[in-house]
PDB file of C-alpha atoms in Angstrom:
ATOM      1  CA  UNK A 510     109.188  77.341  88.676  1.00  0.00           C
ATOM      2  CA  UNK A 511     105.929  78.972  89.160  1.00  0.00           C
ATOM      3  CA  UNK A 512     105.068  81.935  86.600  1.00  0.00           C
ATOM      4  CA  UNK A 513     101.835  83.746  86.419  1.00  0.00           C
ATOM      5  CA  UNK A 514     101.994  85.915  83.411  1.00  0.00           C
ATOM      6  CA  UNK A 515      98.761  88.163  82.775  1.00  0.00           C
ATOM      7  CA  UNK A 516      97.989  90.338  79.343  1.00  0.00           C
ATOM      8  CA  UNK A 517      94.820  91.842  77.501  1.00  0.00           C
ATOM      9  CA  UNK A 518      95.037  95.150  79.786  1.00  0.00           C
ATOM     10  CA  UNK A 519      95.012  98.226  77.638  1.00  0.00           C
ATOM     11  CA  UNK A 520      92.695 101.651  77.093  1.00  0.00           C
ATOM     12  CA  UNK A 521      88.517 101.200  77.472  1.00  0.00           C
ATOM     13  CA  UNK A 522      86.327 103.788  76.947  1.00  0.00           C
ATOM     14  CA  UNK A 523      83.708 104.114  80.141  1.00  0.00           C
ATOM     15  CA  UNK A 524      80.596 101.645  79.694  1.00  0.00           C
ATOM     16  CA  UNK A 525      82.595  98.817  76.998  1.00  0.00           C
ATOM     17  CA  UNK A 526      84.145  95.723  78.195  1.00  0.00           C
ATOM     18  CA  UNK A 527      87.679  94.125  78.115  1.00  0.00           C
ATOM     19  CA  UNK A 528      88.774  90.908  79.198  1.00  0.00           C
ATOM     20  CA  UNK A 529      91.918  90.162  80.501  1.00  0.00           C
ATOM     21  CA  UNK A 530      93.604  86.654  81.116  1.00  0.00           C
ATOM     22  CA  UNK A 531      96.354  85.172  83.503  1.00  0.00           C
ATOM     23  CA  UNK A 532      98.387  82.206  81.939  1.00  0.00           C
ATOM     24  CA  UNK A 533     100.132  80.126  84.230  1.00  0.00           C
ATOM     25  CA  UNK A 534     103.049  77.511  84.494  1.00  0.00           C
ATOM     26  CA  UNK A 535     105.580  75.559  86.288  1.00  0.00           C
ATOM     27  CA  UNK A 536     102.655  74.048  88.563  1.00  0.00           C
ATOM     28  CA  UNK A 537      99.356  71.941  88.220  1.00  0.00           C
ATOM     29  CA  UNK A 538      96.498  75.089  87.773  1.00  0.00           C
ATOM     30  CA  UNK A 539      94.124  72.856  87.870  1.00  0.00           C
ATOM     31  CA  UNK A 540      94.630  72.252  91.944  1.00  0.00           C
ATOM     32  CA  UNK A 541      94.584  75.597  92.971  1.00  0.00           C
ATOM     33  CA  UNK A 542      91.996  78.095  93.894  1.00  0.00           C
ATOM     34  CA  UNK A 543      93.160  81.590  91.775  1.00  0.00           C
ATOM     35  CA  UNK A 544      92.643  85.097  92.809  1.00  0.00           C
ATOM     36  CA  UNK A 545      92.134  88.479  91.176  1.00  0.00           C
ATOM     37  CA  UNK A 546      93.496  91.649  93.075  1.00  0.00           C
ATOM     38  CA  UNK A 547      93.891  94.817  91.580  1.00  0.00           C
ATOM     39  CA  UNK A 548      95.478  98.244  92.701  1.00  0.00           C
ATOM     40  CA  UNK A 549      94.519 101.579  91.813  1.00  0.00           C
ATOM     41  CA  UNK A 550      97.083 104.122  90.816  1.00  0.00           C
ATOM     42  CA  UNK A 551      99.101 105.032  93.753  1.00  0.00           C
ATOM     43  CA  UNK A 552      96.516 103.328  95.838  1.00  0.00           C
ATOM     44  CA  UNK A 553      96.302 100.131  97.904  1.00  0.00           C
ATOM     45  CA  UNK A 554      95.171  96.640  97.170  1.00  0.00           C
ATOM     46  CA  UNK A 555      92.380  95.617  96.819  1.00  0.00           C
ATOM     47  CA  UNK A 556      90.719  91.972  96.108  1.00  0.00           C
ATOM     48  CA  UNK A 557      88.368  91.719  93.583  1.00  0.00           C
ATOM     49  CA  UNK A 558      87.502  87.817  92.750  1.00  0.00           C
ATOM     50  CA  UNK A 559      88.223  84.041  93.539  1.00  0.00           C
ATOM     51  CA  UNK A 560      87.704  80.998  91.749  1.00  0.00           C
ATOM     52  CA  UNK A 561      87.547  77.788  93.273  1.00  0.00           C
ATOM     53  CA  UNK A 562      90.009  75.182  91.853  1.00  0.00           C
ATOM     54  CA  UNK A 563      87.988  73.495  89.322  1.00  0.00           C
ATOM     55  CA  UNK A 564      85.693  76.878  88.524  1.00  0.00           C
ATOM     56  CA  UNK A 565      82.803  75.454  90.196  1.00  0.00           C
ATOM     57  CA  UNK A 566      82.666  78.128  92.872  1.00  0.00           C
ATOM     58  CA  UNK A 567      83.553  82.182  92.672  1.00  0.00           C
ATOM     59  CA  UNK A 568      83.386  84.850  94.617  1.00  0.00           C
ATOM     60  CA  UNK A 569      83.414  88.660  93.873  1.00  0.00           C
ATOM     61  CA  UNK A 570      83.906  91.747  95.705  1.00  0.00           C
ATOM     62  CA  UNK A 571      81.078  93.898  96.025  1.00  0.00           C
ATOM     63  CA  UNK A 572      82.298  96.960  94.144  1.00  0.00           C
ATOM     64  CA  UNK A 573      82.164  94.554  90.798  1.00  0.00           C
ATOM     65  CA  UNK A 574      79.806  92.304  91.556  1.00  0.00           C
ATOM     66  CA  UNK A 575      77.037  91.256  88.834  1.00  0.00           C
ATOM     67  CA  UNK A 576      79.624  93.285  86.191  1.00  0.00           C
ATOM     68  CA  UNK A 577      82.843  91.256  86.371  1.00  0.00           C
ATOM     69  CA  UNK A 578      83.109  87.616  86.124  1.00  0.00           C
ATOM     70  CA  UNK A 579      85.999  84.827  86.658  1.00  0.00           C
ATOM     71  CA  UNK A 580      86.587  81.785  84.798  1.00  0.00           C
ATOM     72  CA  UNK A 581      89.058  79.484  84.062  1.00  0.00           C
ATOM     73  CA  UNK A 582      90.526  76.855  81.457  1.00  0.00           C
ATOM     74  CA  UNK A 583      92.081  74.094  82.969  1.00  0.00           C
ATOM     75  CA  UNK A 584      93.010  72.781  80.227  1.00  0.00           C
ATOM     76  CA  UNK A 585      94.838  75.845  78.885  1.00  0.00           C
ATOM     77  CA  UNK A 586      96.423  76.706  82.153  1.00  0.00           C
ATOM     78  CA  UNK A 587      94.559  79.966  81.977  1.00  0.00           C
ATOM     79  CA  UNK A 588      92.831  82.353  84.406  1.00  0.00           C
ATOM     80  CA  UNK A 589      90.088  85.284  83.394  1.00  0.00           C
ATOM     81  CA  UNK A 590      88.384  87.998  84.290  1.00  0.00           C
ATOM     82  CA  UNK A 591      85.753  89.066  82.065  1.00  0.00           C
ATOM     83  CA  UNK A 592      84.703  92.952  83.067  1.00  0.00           C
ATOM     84  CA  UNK A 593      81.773  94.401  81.969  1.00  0.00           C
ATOM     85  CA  UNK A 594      80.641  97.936  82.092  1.00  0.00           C
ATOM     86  CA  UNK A 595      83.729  99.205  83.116  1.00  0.00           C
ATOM     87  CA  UNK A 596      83.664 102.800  84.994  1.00  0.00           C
ATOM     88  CA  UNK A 597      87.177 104.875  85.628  1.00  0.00           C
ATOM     89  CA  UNK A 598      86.984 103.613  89.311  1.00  0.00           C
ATOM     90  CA  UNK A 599      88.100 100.322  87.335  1.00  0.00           C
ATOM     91  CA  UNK A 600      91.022 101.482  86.447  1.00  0.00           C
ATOM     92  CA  UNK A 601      94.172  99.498  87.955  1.00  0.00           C
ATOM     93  CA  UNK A 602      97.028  97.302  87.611  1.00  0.00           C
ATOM     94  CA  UNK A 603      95.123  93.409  87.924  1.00  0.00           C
ATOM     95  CA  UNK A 604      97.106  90.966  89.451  1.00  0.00           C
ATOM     96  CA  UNK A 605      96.436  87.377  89.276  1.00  0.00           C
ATOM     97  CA  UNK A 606      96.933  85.160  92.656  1.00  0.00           C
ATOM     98  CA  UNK A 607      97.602  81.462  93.953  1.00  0.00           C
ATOM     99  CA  UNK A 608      95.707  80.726  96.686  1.00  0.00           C
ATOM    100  CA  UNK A 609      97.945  78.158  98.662  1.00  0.00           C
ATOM    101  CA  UNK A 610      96.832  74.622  98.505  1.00  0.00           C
ATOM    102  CA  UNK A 611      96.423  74.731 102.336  1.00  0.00           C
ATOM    103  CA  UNK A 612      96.061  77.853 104.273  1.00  0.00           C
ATOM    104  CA  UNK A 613      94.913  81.426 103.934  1.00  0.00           C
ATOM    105  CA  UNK A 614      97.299  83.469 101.357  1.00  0.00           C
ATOM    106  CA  UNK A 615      98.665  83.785  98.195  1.00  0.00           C
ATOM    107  CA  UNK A 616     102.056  82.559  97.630  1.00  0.00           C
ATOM    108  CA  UNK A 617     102.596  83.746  93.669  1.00  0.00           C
ATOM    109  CA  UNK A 618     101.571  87.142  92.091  1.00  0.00           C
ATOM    110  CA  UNK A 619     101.522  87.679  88.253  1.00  0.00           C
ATOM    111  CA  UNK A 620     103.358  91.146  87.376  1.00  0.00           C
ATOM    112  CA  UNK A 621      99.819  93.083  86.336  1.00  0.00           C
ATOM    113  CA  UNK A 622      98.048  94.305  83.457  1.00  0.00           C
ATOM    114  CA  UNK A 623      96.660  97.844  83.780  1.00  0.00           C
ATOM    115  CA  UNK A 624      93.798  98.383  82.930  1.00  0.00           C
ATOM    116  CA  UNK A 625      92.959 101.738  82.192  1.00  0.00           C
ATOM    117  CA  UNK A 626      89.121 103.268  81.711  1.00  0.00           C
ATOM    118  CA  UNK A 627      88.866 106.388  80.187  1.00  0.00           C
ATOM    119  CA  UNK A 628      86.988 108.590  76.716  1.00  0.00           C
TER     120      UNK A 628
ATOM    121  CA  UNK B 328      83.697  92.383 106.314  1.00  0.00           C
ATOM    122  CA  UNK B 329      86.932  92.603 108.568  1.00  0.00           C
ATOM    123  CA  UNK B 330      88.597  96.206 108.095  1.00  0.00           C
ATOM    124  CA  UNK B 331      91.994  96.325 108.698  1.00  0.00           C
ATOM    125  CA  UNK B 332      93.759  99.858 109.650  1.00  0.00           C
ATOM    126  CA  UNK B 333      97.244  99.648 109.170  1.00  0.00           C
ATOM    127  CA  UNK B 334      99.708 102.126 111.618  1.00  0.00           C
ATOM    128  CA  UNK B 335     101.620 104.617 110.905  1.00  0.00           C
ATOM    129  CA  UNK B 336     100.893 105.484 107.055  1.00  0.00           C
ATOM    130  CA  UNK B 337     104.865 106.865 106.415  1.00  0.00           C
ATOM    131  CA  UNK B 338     107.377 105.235 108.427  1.00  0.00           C
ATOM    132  CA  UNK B 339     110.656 106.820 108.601  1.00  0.00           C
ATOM    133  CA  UNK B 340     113.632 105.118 109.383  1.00  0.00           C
ATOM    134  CA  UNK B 341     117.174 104.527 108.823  1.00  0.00           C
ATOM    135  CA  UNK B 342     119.162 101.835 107.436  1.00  0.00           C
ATOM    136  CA  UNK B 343     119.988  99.557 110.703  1.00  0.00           C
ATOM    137  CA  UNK B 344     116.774 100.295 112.639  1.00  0.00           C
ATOM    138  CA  UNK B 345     114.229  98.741 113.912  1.00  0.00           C
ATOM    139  CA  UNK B 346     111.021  99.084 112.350  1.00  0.00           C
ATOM    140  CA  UNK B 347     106.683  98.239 114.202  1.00  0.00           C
ATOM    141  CA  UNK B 348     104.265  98.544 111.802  1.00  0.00           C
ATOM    142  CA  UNK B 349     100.851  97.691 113.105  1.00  0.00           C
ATOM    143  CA  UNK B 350      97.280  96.151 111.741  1.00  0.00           C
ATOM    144  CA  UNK B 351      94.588  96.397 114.099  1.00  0.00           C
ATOM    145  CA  UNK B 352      91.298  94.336 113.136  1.00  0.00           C
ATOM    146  CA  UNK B 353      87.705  95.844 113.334  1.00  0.00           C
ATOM    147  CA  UNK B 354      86.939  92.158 115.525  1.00  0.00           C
ATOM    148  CA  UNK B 355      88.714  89.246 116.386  1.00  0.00           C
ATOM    149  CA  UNK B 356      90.665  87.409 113.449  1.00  0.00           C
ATOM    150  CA  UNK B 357      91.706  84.078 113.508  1.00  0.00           C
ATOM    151  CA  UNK B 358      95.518  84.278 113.636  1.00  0.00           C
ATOM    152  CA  UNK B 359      95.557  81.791 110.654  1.00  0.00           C
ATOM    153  CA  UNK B 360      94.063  83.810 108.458  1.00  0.00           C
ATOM    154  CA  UNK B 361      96.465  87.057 108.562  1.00  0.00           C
ATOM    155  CA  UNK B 362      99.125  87.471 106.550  1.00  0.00           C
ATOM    156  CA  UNK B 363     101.655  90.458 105.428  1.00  0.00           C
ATOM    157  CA  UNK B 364     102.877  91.399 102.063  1.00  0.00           C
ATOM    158  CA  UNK B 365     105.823  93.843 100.779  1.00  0.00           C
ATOM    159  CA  UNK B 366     105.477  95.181  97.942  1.00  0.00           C
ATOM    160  CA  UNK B 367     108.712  97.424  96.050  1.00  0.00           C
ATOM    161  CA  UNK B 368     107.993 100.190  93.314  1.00  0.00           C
ATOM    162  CA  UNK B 369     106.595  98.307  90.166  1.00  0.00           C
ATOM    163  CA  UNK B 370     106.677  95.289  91.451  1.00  0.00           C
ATOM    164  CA  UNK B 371     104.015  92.737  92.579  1.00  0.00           C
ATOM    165  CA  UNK B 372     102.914  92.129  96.332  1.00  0.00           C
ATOM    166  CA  UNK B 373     105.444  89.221  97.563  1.00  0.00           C
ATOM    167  CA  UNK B 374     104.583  87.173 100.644  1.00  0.00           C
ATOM    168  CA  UNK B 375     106.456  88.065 103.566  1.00  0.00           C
ATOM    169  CA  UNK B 376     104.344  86.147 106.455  1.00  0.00           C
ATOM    170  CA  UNK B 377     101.633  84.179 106.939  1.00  0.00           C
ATOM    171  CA  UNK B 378      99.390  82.571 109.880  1.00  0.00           C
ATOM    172  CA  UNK B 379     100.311  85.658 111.708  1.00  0.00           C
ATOM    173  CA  UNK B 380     103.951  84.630 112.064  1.00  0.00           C
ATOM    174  CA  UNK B 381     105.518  81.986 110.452  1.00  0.00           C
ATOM    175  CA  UNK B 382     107.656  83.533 107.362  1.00  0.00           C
ATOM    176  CA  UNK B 383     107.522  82.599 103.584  1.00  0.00           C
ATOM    177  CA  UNK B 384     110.207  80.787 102.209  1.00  0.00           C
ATOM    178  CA  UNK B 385     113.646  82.713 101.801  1.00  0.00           C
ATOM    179  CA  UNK B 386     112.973  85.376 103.812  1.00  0.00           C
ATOM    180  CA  UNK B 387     115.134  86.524 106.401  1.00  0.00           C
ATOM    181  CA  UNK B 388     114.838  86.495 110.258  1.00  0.00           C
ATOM    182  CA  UNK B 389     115.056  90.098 110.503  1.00  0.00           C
ATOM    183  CA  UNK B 390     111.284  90.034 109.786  1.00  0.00           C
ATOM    184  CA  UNK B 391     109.447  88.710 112.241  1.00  0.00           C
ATOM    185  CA  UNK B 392     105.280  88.867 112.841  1.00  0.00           C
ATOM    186  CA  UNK B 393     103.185  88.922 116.243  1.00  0.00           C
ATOM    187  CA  UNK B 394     100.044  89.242 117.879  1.00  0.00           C
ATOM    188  CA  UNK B 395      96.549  87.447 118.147  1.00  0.00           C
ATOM    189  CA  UNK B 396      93.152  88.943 118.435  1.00  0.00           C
ATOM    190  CA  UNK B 397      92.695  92.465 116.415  1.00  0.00           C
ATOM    191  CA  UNK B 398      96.323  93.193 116.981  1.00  0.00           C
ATOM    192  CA  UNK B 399      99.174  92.177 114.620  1.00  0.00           C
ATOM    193  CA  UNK B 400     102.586  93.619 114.432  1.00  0.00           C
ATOM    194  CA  UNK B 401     105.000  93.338 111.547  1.00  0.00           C
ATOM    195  CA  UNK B 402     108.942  93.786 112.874  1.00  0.00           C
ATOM    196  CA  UNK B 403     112.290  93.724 111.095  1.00  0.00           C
ATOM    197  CA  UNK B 404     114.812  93.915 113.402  1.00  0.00           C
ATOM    198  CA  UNK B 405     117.675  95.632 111.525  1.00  0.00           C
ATOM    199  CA  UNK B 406     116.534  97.914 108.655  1.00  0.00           C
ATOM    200  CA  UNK B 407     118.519  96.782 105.126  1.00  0.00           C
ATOM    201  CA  UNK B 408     118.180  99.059 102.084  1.00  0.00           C
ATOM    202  CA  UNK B 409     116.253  96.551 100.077  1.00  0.00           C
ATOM    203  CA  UNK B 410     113.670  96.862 102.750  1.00  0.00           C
ATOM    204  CA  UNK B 411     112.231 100.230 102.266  1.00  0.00           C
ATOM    205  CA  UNK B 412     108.692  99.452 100.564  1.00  0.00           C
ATOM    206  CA  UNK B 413     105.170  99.609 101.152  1.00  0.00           C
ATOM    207  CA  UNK B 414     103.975  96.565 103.425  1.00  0.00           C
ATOM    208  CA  UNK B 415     100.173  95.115 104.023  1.00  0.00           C
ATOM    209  CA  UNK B 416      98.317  92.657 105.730  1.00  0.00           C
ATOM    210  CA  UNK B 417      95.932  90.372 104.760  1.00  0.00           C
ATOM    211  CA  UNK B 418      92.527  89.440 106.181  1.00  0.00           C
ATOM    212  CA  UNK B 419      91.745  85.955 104.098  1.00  0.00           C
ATOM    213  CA  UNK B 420      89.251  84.289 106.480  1.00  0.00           C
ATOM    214  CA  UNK B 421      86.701  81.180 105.782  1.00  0.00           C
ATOM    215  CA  UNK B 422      84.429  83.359 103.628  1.00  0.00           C
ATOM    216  CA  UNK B 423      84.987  86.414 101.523  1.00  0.00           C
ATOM    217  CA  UNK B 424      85.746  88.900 100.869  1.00  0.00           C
ATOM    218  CA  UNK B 425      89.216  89.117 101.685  1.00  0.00           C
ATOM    219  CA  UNK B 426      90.028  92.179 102.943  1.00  0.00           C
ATOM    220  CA  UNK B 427      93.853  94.139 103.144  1.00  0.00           C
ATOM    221  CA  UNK B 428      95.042  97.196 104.956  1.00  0.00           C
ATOM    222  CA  UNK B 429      95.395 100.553 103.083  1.00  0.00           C
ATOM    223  CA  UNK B 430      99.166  99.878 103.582  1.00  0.00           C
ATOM    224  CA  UNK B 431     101.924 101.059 104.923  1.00  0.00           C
ATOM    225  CA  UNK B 432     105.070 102.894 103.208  1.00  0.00           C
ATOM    226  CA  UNK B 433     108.260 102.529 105.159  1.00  0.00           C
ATOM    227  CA  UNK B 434     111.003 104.825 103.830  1.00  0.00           C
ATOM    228  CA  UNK B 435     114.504 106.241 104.331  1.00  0.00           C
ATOM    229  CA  UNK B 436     115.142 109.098 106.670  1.00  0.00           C
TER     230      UNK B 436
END
């Protein structure tokens, strides 16, 4: 079955960068458009990047764009996010998300990584 | 960007009610492209609907979704215990960004 499993959250200090990773399974990655979404403590949900299926084309929210930046390996399966300059208005639990092969939403969450910014 | 405002914040309700929660549109959304999530404490979002009313696999027919325009409604018929969560929708048009309501939390009275 379908597992999207992501790691390399942890404690950043204001201005450094971490990167954190989604590796997934049970499915072909390489077909699927992939999604990051985070959520603040306590807050809502918020989207934050997209990756086309085969990396050629991403998207990013304005609140991170020109700091954070999505790739992927599709030959290891994996998904990134690459997040530069982090401020405490970064800090969340980052989910990674399938983008259906046809249609609108995400049918498969990983469980999160929090990420948490702070001296 | 499409904002969605999601109605009422708290619900309060009772095991074997029905429950309306609402997501109004800033401007016309393609019915397609809305979708609602539930999401339980320390858990990850799990699709409950998409296209504005067709459900995701395995779940129930208690939960049902309407509407059309910049209105969307989000029903399940008969409150169970396992139901009592926070629930979004989902703007995911033909461009970004995708936008989702600020939620809301539907709890036991």
């Amino acid at each position: 079955q379908v597992h999207l499993v992501e790691s390399g959250g942890g404690v950043v200090q204001p201005g450094r960068s971490l990167r954190v990773s989604c590796a997934a399974s049970g499915f072909t990655f390489s077909t699927y458009a992939m999604h990051w979404v985070r959520q603040a403590p306590g807050k809502g949900l918020e989207w934050v990047a997209l990756t086309s299926y085969d990396g050629s084309n991403s998207h990013y929210a304005d609140s991170v764009k020109g700091r954070f930046t999505i790739s992927r390996d599709n030959s290891k399966n994996t998904l990134y996010l690459q997040m530069n300059s982090l401020t405490a208005e970064d800090t969340a639990v980052y989910y990674c998300a399938r983008r259906v092969s046809f249609g609108n939403y995400y049918d498969y969450w990983g469980q999160g990584t929090l990420v948490t910014v702070s001296s | 960007e499409i904002v969605l405002t999601q109605s009422p914040g708290t619900l309060s309700l009772s095991p074997g009610e029905r429950a309306t929660l609402s997501c109004r549109a800033s401007e016309s959304v393609s019915s397609r492209h809305l979708a609602w999530y539930q999401q339980k404490p320390g858990q990850a979002p799990s699709l409950l609907i998409y296209g504005a009313s067709s459900r995701a696999t395995g779940i129930p027919d208690r939960f049902s979704g309407s509407g059309s325009g910049t209105d969307f409604t989000l029903t399940i018929s008969r409150l169970e215990p396992e139901d009592f969560a926070v629930y979004y929708c989902q703007h995911y048009g033909t461009s970004p960004p995708i936008t989702f309501g600020q939620g809301t939390r539907l709890e036991i009275k």
